[in-house]
Coordinates of C-alpha atoms and ligand atoms in Angstrom, one line a residue:
X50 CA 107.6 48.4 38.0
X51 CA 108.9 50.4 41.0
X52 CA 109.1 54.1 41.9
X53 CA 112.5 55.3 42.8
X54 CA 113.4 58.3 44.9
X55 CA 116.9 59.4 43.7
X56 CA 118.6 62.0 45.8
X57 CA 121.3 64.1 44.1
X58 CA 120.0 63.2 40.7
X59 CA 120.9 66.6 39.2
X60 CA 124.6 65.8 39.9
X61 CA 127.1 63.8 37.8
X62 CA 126.5 60.2 38.8
X63 CA 122.9 60.7 39.8
X64 CA 121.9 62.2 36.4
X65 CA 123.6 59.4 34.5
X66 CA 121.8 56.9 36.8
X67 CA 118.4 58.5 36.1
X68 CA 119.0 58.3 32.4
X69 CA 120.0 54.6 32.7
X70 CA 116.9 53.7 34.8
X71 CA 114.5 55.4 32.4
X72 CA 116.2 53.7 29.4
X73 CA 116.6 50.2 30.8
X74 CA 113.7 49.6 33.1
X75 CA 110.0 50.4 33.4
X76 CA 110.6 52.2 36.7
X77 CA 109.7 55.9 37.4
X78 CA 112.1 58.3 39.1
X79 CA 111.7 61.3 41.3
X80 CA 114.9 63.3 41.9
X81 CA 115.3 65.2 45.2
X82 CA 118.1 67.7 44.7
X83 CA 119.0 70.9 46.5
X84 CA 120.4 72.3 43.2
X85 CA 123.7 73.4 44.7
X86 CA 126.6 74.7 42.5
X87 CA 127.4 71.1 41.7
X88 CA 124.1 70.4 40.0
X89 CA 123.0 71.1 36.5
X90 CA 119.3 70.7 35.6
X91 CA 120.4 70.6 31.9
X92 CA 121.7 67.1 32.7
X93 CA 118.1 66.0 33.1
X94 CA 116.7 67.8 30.0
X95 CA 114.4 65.8 27.7
X96 CA 113.4 63.1 30.1
X97 CA 109.8 61.6 29.9
X98 CA 107.6 63.7 32.2
X99 CA 105.3 60.7 32.7
X100 CA 108.1 58.8 34.4
X101 CA 110.3 61.5 35.7
X102 CA 110.0 64.4 38.2
X103 CA 112.5 66.9 39.7
X104 CA 111.7 68.1 43.2
X105 CA 114.1 70.9 44.3
X106 CA 114.9 70.5 48.0
X107 CA 117.4 69.3 50.6
X108 CA 117.8 65.8 52.1
X109 CA 118.1 67.7 55.4
X110 CA 114.4 68.9 55.1
X111 CA 112.7 66.5 57.5
X112 CA 109.1 67.0 56.3
X113 CA 109.9 66.9 52.6
X114 CA 112.0 63.8 52.9
X115 CA 109.2 62.1 54.9
X116 CA 106.6 62.9 52.4
X117 CA 108.7 61.8 49.4
X118 CA 110.0 58.6 51.0
X119 CA 106.4 57.7 52.0
X120 CA 105.3 57.7 48.3
X121 CA 108.2 55.8 46.7
X122 CA 109.2 52.1 46.8
X123 CA 113.0 52.5 46.8
X124 CA 115.4 55.3 47.9
X125 CA 118.8 55.6 46.1
X126 CA 120.9 58.1 48.0
X127 CA 123.5 59.9 45.7
X128 CA 123.2 63.4 47.2
X129 CA 126.4 64.6 48.9
X130 CA 128.9 67.4 49.0
X131 CA 131.4 65.5 46.9
X132 CA 134.6 67.5 46.3
X133 CA 137.6 67.0 48.5
X134 CA 139.1 70.4 47.8
X135 CA 135.9 72.2 48.8
X136 CA 135.8 70.2 52.1
X137 CA 139.2 71.6 52.9
X138 CA 138.0 75.2 52.4
X139 CA 134.8 74.7 54.3
X140 CA 133.7 71.4 55.9
X141 CA 130.4 72.7 57.2
X142 CA 128.1 71.8 54.3
X143 CA 129.7 68.3 54.2
X144 CA 128.8 67.6 57.8
X145 CA 125.2 68.8 57.2
X146 CA 124.4 67.1 53.9
X147 CA 126.5 64.0 54.2
X148 CA 125.7 63.2 57.8
X149 CA 122.5 64.9 58.8
X150 CA 121.0 64.3 55.3
X151 CA 121.7 60.6 55.5
X152 CA 120.3 60.5 59.0
X153 CA 117.0 62.1 57.8
X154 CA 116.7 59.6 54.9
X155 CA 117.4 56.6 57.2
X156 CA 114.8 57.7 59.7
X157 CA 112.3 58.1 56.9
X158 CA 112.9 54.7 55.3
X159 CA 112.7 53.2 58.9
X160 CA 109.3 54.9 59.5
X161 CA 107.9 53.8 56.2
X162 CA 109.6 50.4 55.7
X163 CA 111.3 51.3 52.4
X164 CA 114.3 49.8 50.6
X165 CA 117.4 52.0 50.8
X166 CA 120.6 52.0 48.8
X167 CA 123.5 54.1 49.9
X168 CA 126.0 55.4 47.4
X169 CA 129.5 55.8 48.9
X170 CA 133.2 56.0 48.1
X171 CA 136.4 54.0 48.3
X172 CA 137.9 57.0 50.1
X173 CA 136.4 55.7 53.4
X174 CA 139.3 53.2 53.5
X175 CA 142.0 55.9 53.4
X176 CA 144.9 55.4 51.0
X177 CA 147.5 52.8 50.0
X178 CA 151.2 53.0 49.3
X179 CA 152.1 52.9 45.6
X180 CA 153.8 49.5 45.9
X181 CA 151.3 47.9 48.2
X182 CA 150.0 44.7 46.6
X183 CA 146.8 44.9 48.7
X184 CA 143.6 46.5 47.3
X185 CA 140.6 47.6 49.3
X186 CA 138.0 44.9 50.1
X187 CA 134.7 45.0 52.0
X188 CA 136.6 44.1 55.2
X189 CA 139.3 46.8 54.9
X190 CA 139.1 49.0 58.1
X191 CA 137.8 52.5 57.7
X192 CA 140.5 55.1 57.8
X193 CA 139.3 58.3 56.0
X194 CA 141.6 61.3 55.5
X195 CA 139.7 64.4 54.5
X196 CA 136.6 66.2 55.8
X197 CA 134.7 64.8 52.7
X198 CA 135.8 61.2 53.2
X199 CA 135.2 61.3 56.9
X200 CA 131.6 62.5 56.5
X201 CA 131.1 59.7 53.9
X202 CA 132.5 57.2 56.3
X203 CA 130.3 58.5 59.0
X204 CA 127.2 58.2 56.8
X205 CA 128.1 54.6 55.9
X206 CA 128.4 53.8 59.6
X207 CA 124.9 55.3 60.2
X208 CA 123.5 53.0 57.5
X209 CA 125.2 49.9 59.1
X210 CA 123.7 50.9 62.5
X211 CA 120.2 51.5 61.1
X212 CA 120.3 48.1 59.4
X213 CA 121.4 46.3 62.5
X214 CA 119.5 48.2 65.1
X215 CA 116.2 48.9 63.3
X216 CA 116.1 46.4 60.5
X217 CA 116.3 49.0 57.8
X218 CA 116.4 47.2 54.4
X219 CA 119.7 48.8 53.3
X220 CA 122.7 48.1 51.1
X221 CA 125.9 50.1 50.6
X222 CA 128.2 50.4 47.6
X223 CA 131.7 52.0 47.7
X224 CA 133.0 53.0 44.3
X225 CA 136.3 54.3 43.0
X226 CA 136.8 57.5 40.9
X227 CA 134.2 57.9 38.1
X228 CA 134.6 59.6 34.8
X229 CA 132.3 60.3 31.9
X230 CA 129.7 62.8 30.7
X231 CA 128.0 65.4 32.9
X232 CA 130.8 65.6 35.5
X233 CA 131.4 69.1 37.0
X234 CA 134.5 70.9 35.7
X235 CA 135.9 71.2 39.2
X236 CA 136.8 67.5 39.0
X237 CA 140.2 66.3 37.7
X238 CA 139.4 64.9 34.3
X239 CA 136.8 67.5 33.1
X240 CA 138.9 70.3 34.5
X241 CA 141.9 69.4 32.4
X242 CA 139.8 68.7 29.3
X243 CA 138.1 72.0 29.5
X244 CA 141.3 73.8 30.4
X245 CA 142.8 72.5 27.1
X246 CA 139.6 73.5 25.2
X247 CA 139.9 77.1 26.7
X248 CA 143.6 77.4 26.0
X249 CA 144.8 76.9 29.6
X250 CA 147.5 74.4 30.6
X251 CA 146.3 71.4 32.7
X252 CA 147.1 71.6 36.4
X253 CA 148.7 68.7 38.2
X254 CA 148.7 68.7 42.0
X255 CA 152.2 68.1 43.3
X256 CA 154.3 65.6 41.3
X257 CA 151.3 63.8 40.0
X258 CA 152.3 60.4 41.2
X259 CA 149.0 59.9 43.0
X260 CA 147.0 57.0 41.6
X261 CA 143.2 56.8 41.2
X262 CA 141.2 53.7 40.1
X263 CA 139.1 55.0 37.3
X264 CA 135.7 53.6 36.3
X265 CA 133.2 54.8 33.7
X266 CA 130.1 56.2 35.3
X267 CA 127.9 53.8 33.3
X268 CA 129.7 50.9 34.8
X269 CA 129.2 52.3 38.3
X270 CA 125.5 52.8 37.7
X271 CA 125.0 49.3 36.1
X272 CA 126.5 47.9 39.3
X273 CA 124.1 49.9 41.5
X274 CA 121.2 48.5 39.4
X275 CA 122.5 44.9 39.9
X276 CA 122.6 45.6 43.7
X277 CA 119.1 46.9 43.7
X278 CA 118.0 43.7 41.8
X279 CA 119.8 41.0 43.8
X280 CA 122.0 42.6 46.5
X281 CA 121.7 41.0 49.9
X282 CA 120.2 43.3 52.6
X283 CA 122.8 44.6 55.0
X284 CA 125.7 43.9 52.6
X285 CA 128.4 46.3 51.3
X286 CA 129.7 45.9 47.7
X287 CA 132.9 47.5 46.4
X288 CA 132.6 48.8 42.8
X289 CA 135.8 49.1 40.7
X290 CA 137.0 48.3 37.2
X291 CA 140.7 47.6 37.7
X292 CA 141.5 51.1 36.3
X293 CA 144.5 52.3 38.3
X294 CA 146.4 55.1 36.6
X295 CA 148.6 57.9 37.9
X296 CA 147.4 61.5 37.7
X297 CA 150.5 62.4 35.6
X298 CA 149.6 59.6 33.1
X299 CA 146.0 60.8 32.9
X300 CA 147.1 64.4 32.1
X301 CA 149.6 63.1 29.5
X302 CA 146.9 61.0 27.9
X303 CA 144.4 63.9 27.7
X304 CA 147.1 66.1 26.1
X305 CA 148.0 63.4 23.6
X306 CA 144.4 62.7 22.7
X307 CA 143.8 66.5 22.3
X308 CA 146.8 66.9 20.0
X309 CA 149.0 68.8 22.5
X310 CA 152.6 68.1 23.5
X311 CA 152.6 65.5 26.4
X312 CA 154.5 68.0 28.7
X313 CA 152.2 71.0 28.2
X314 CA 150.9 71.1 31.7
X315 CA 151.8 72.9 35.0
X316 CA 152.5 71.5 38.5
X317 CA 150.5 73.4 41.1
X318 CA 150.2 73.5 44.9
X319 CA 149.5 70.0 46.2
X320 CA 146.2 69.2 48.1
X321 CA 146.6 69.1 51.9
X322 CA 146.6 65.5 53.1
X323 CA 146.4 64.3 49.5
X324 CA 145.6 60.5 49.5
X325 CA 148.3 58.7 47.6
X326 CA 146.5 55.7 46.0
X327 CA 143.1 54.1 45.9
X328 CA 142.6 50.5 44.5
X329 CA 139.5 48.4 44.6
X330 CA 139.1 44.6 44.7
X331 CA 135.5 44.1 43.3
X332 CA 135.6 40.3 43.5
X333 CA 132.5 40.1 45.7
X334 CA 130.3 42.1 43.2
X335 CA 131.6 40.1 40.3
X336 CA 131.2 36.6 41.9
X337 CA 128.0 37.2 43.8
X338 CA 126.1 39.4 41.4
X339 CA 127.8 38.7 38.1
X340 CA 128.7 42.3 37.4
X341 CA 131.4 43.1 34.9
X342 CA 132.6 46.5 33.6
X343 CA 131.7 47.3 29.9
X344 CA 134.3 50.1 29.6
X345 CA 137.6 48.2 29.9
X346 CA 139.8 50.5 27.7
X347 CA 140.4 53.6 29.7
X348 CA 142.0 55.5 26.8
X349 CA 138.9 54.8 24.6
X350 CA 136.6 56.0 27.4
X351 CA 138.7 59.1 27.9
X352 CA 138.6 59.9 24.2
X353 CA 134.8 59.6 24.2
X354 CA 134.6 61.8 27.3
X355 CA 136.8 64.4 25.6
X356 CA 134.4 64.3 22.6
X357 CA 131.5 64.8 24.9
X358 CA 133.0 68.0 26.5
X359 CA 134.0 69.2 23.0
X360 CA 130.4 68.9 21.8
X361 CA 128.7 70.1 25.0
X362 CA 130.3 73.4 25.6
X363 CA 126.9 75.0 26.5
X364 CA 126.7 72.6 29.4
X365 CA 130.0 73.4 31.1
X366 CA 131.0 76.9 29.8
X367 CA 128.7 78.9 32.2
X368 CA 130.5 77.5 35.3
X369 CA 134.1 77.3 34.1
X370 CA 135.2 80.7 35.0
X371 CA 133.7 80.7 38.5
X372 CA 135.3 77.2 39.1
X373 CA 138.7 78.4 38.2
X374 CA 138.2 81.6 40.3
X375 CA 137.5 79.3 43.3
X376 CA 140.7 77.4 42.8
X377 CA 142.7 80.7 42.5
X378 CA 141.0 82.1 45.7
X379 CA 142.0 78.9 47.5
X380 CA 145.6 79.8 46.8
X381 CA 146.5 77.4 43.9
X382 CA 149.8 78.5 42.4
X383 CA 152.2 77.1 39.9
X384 CA 155.2 75.2 41.4
X385 CA 158.3 73.8 39.7
X386 CA 158.4 70.1 39.0
X387 CA 161.4 69.7 41.2
X388 CA 159.7 71.3 44.1
X389 CA 156.8 68.9 43.6
X390 CA 158.8 65.7 43.9
Ligands
NAD1041 P1 128.1 65.7 42.4 O1 128.7 66.7 43.3 O2 128.3 65.8 41.0 O3 126.5 65.8 42.7 C1 125.9 65.9 43.9 C2 124.5 66.3 43.8 O4 123.9 66.3 45.1 C3 124.3 67.7 43.2 O5 123.3 67.7 42.2 C4 123.8 68.5 44.4 O6 123.0 69.6 44.1 C5 123.1 67.5 45.3 N1 123.1 67.9 46.7 C6 124.1 68.4 47.4 N2 123.6 68.7 48.7 C7 122.3 68.3 48.7 C8 121.3 68.3 49.7 N3 121.5 68.8 50.9 N4 120.1 67.8 49.4 C9 119.8 67.3 48.1 N5 120.7 67.3 47.2 C10 122.0 67.8 47.4 O7 128.5 64.3 43.0 P2 128.8 63.0 42.2 O8 130.2 62.9 41.8 O9 127.7 62.7 41.3 O10 128.6 61.9 43.5 C11 127.4 61.3 43.8 C12 127.6 60.4 44.9 O11 128.5 59.4 44.6 C13 128.1 61.0 46.2 O12 127.5 60.4 47.3 C14 129.6 60.7 46.2 O13 130.1 60.6 47.5 C15 129.6 59.3 45.6 N6 130.8 58.9 44.8 C16 131.3 59.7 43.9 C17 132.4 59.3 43.1 C18 133.0 60.1 42.0 O14 134.0 59.7 41.5 N7 132.4 61.2 41.7 C19 132.9 58.0 43.4 C20 132.4 57.2 44.4 C21 131.3 57.7 45.1
DAU1042 O1 137.6 57.8 44.9 C1 136.2 58.3 44.8 C2 136.2 59.8 44.9 O2 136.7 60.3 43.7 C3 134.8 60.3 45.2 O3 134.4 59.9 46.4 C4 134.8 61.9 45.1 O4 133.5 62.3 45.3 C5 135.4 62.3 43.8 O5 135.5 63.7 43.8 C6 136.8 61.7 43.6 O6 137.7 62.2 44.6 P1 139.2 62.7 44.2 O7 139.7 63.7 45.2 O8 140.0 61.5 43.9 O9 138.9 63.4 42.8 P2 139.4 64.7 42.1 O10 138.8 64.7 40.7 O11 139.2 65.9 42.9 O12 140.9 64.5 41.9 C7 141.5 63.3 41.3 C8 143.0 63.3 41.5 O13 143.5 64.4 40.7 C9 143.4 63.6 42.9 O14 144.6 62.9 43.2 C10 143.7 65.1 42.9 C11 144.2 65.3 41.5 N1 143.9 66.7 40.9 C12 142.7 67.2 41.0 C13 142.4 68.4 40.3 C14 141.0 69.0 40.4 C15 145.0 67.3 40.2 O15 146.1 66.8 40.1 N2 144.7 68.5 39.5 C16 143.4 69.1 39.6 O16 143.2 70.2 39.0

């Protein structure tokens, strides 16, 4: 039985992770979360108070981080500014949380000799051409594009340096695009689902040819648990479920599953520097740790996610309007499909 300190546990992936740990292990969990706009404490409702505690606060708070790391066995670091579009509007919190926050955690686990797992992204590797037969592996060179992905890449490099220079007991995982319950409505899939639910047409950046490698959040978190059990210290593991789909296809699938015509969406202003394609080769995780994804049918996973948003309007409705206002303020406007090609 271990005690876990889970940073960012009031966010999308972290809250799903906390639920999984409490359901599938005897471990206890403390969440350290700054409760930014991206969090939702309702995602942690109903958890056993004997095994779960929420501590509001920042990973950049030296004294708080030191005190919490000292009294836990394992740190799992999910907390981040996570949205590419926000990083284009204002990179400053990304630099602070993703770089300085990771530094504070690394120094604390170094002082107290604790196990550390770092949650990262496939975006650190940059992007691939649509017809490139290669996929990202653990040895692909780092080549991040956005302020978000460059701060995540920097945080990964800090972890590698702290492992090598100071003997920190750390591992890293880089995962592809997650979907599932409790994801903020700023993100692609929940944004489109909740648009349809509120009578608004889905919004596709540019022509929509960009490809993302989708994985259900439960499969991501199951992989993290396997790494905590048997991952080798100092190693990086890529997490992906062979889920490459173009954005246009995702929007058409959502519309179809929600009983709308497949072309009932708008093209809007493309993202600056928009990465074209991500694709993960997760052979190492599968062969060394025996992990396999449970959600192999993307359409079925998407249908279940649509059901979740349909039945959890109380969870997302309070932030929907402000999220759309943020996109409008950033200058998002409708474009013609021809202009988007
Ligand atoms: P999210 O934005 O939903 O949640 C982030 C959480 O971190 C929020 O609860 C927020 O309040 C908290 N947070 C932000 N700044 C903080 C600070 N200074 N101190 C403490 N807490 C802070 O993000 P997510 O999608 O759940 O992503 C979690 C992690 O997984 C991130 O590190 C992200 O880079 C990584 N990741 C995400 C995906 C994805 O598809 N969403 C894929 C691969 C990796
Ligand atoms: O690859 C892992 C990454 O996946 C994580 O590291 C990030 O934290 C996570 O946010 C996600 O990044 P993306 O930028 O790929 O996700 P997002 O949901 O913002 O967009 C997915 C794709 O959909 C991307 O190509 C942009 C496009 N998009 C997005 C929105 C919000 C649209 O076409 N329309 C939209 O309204």
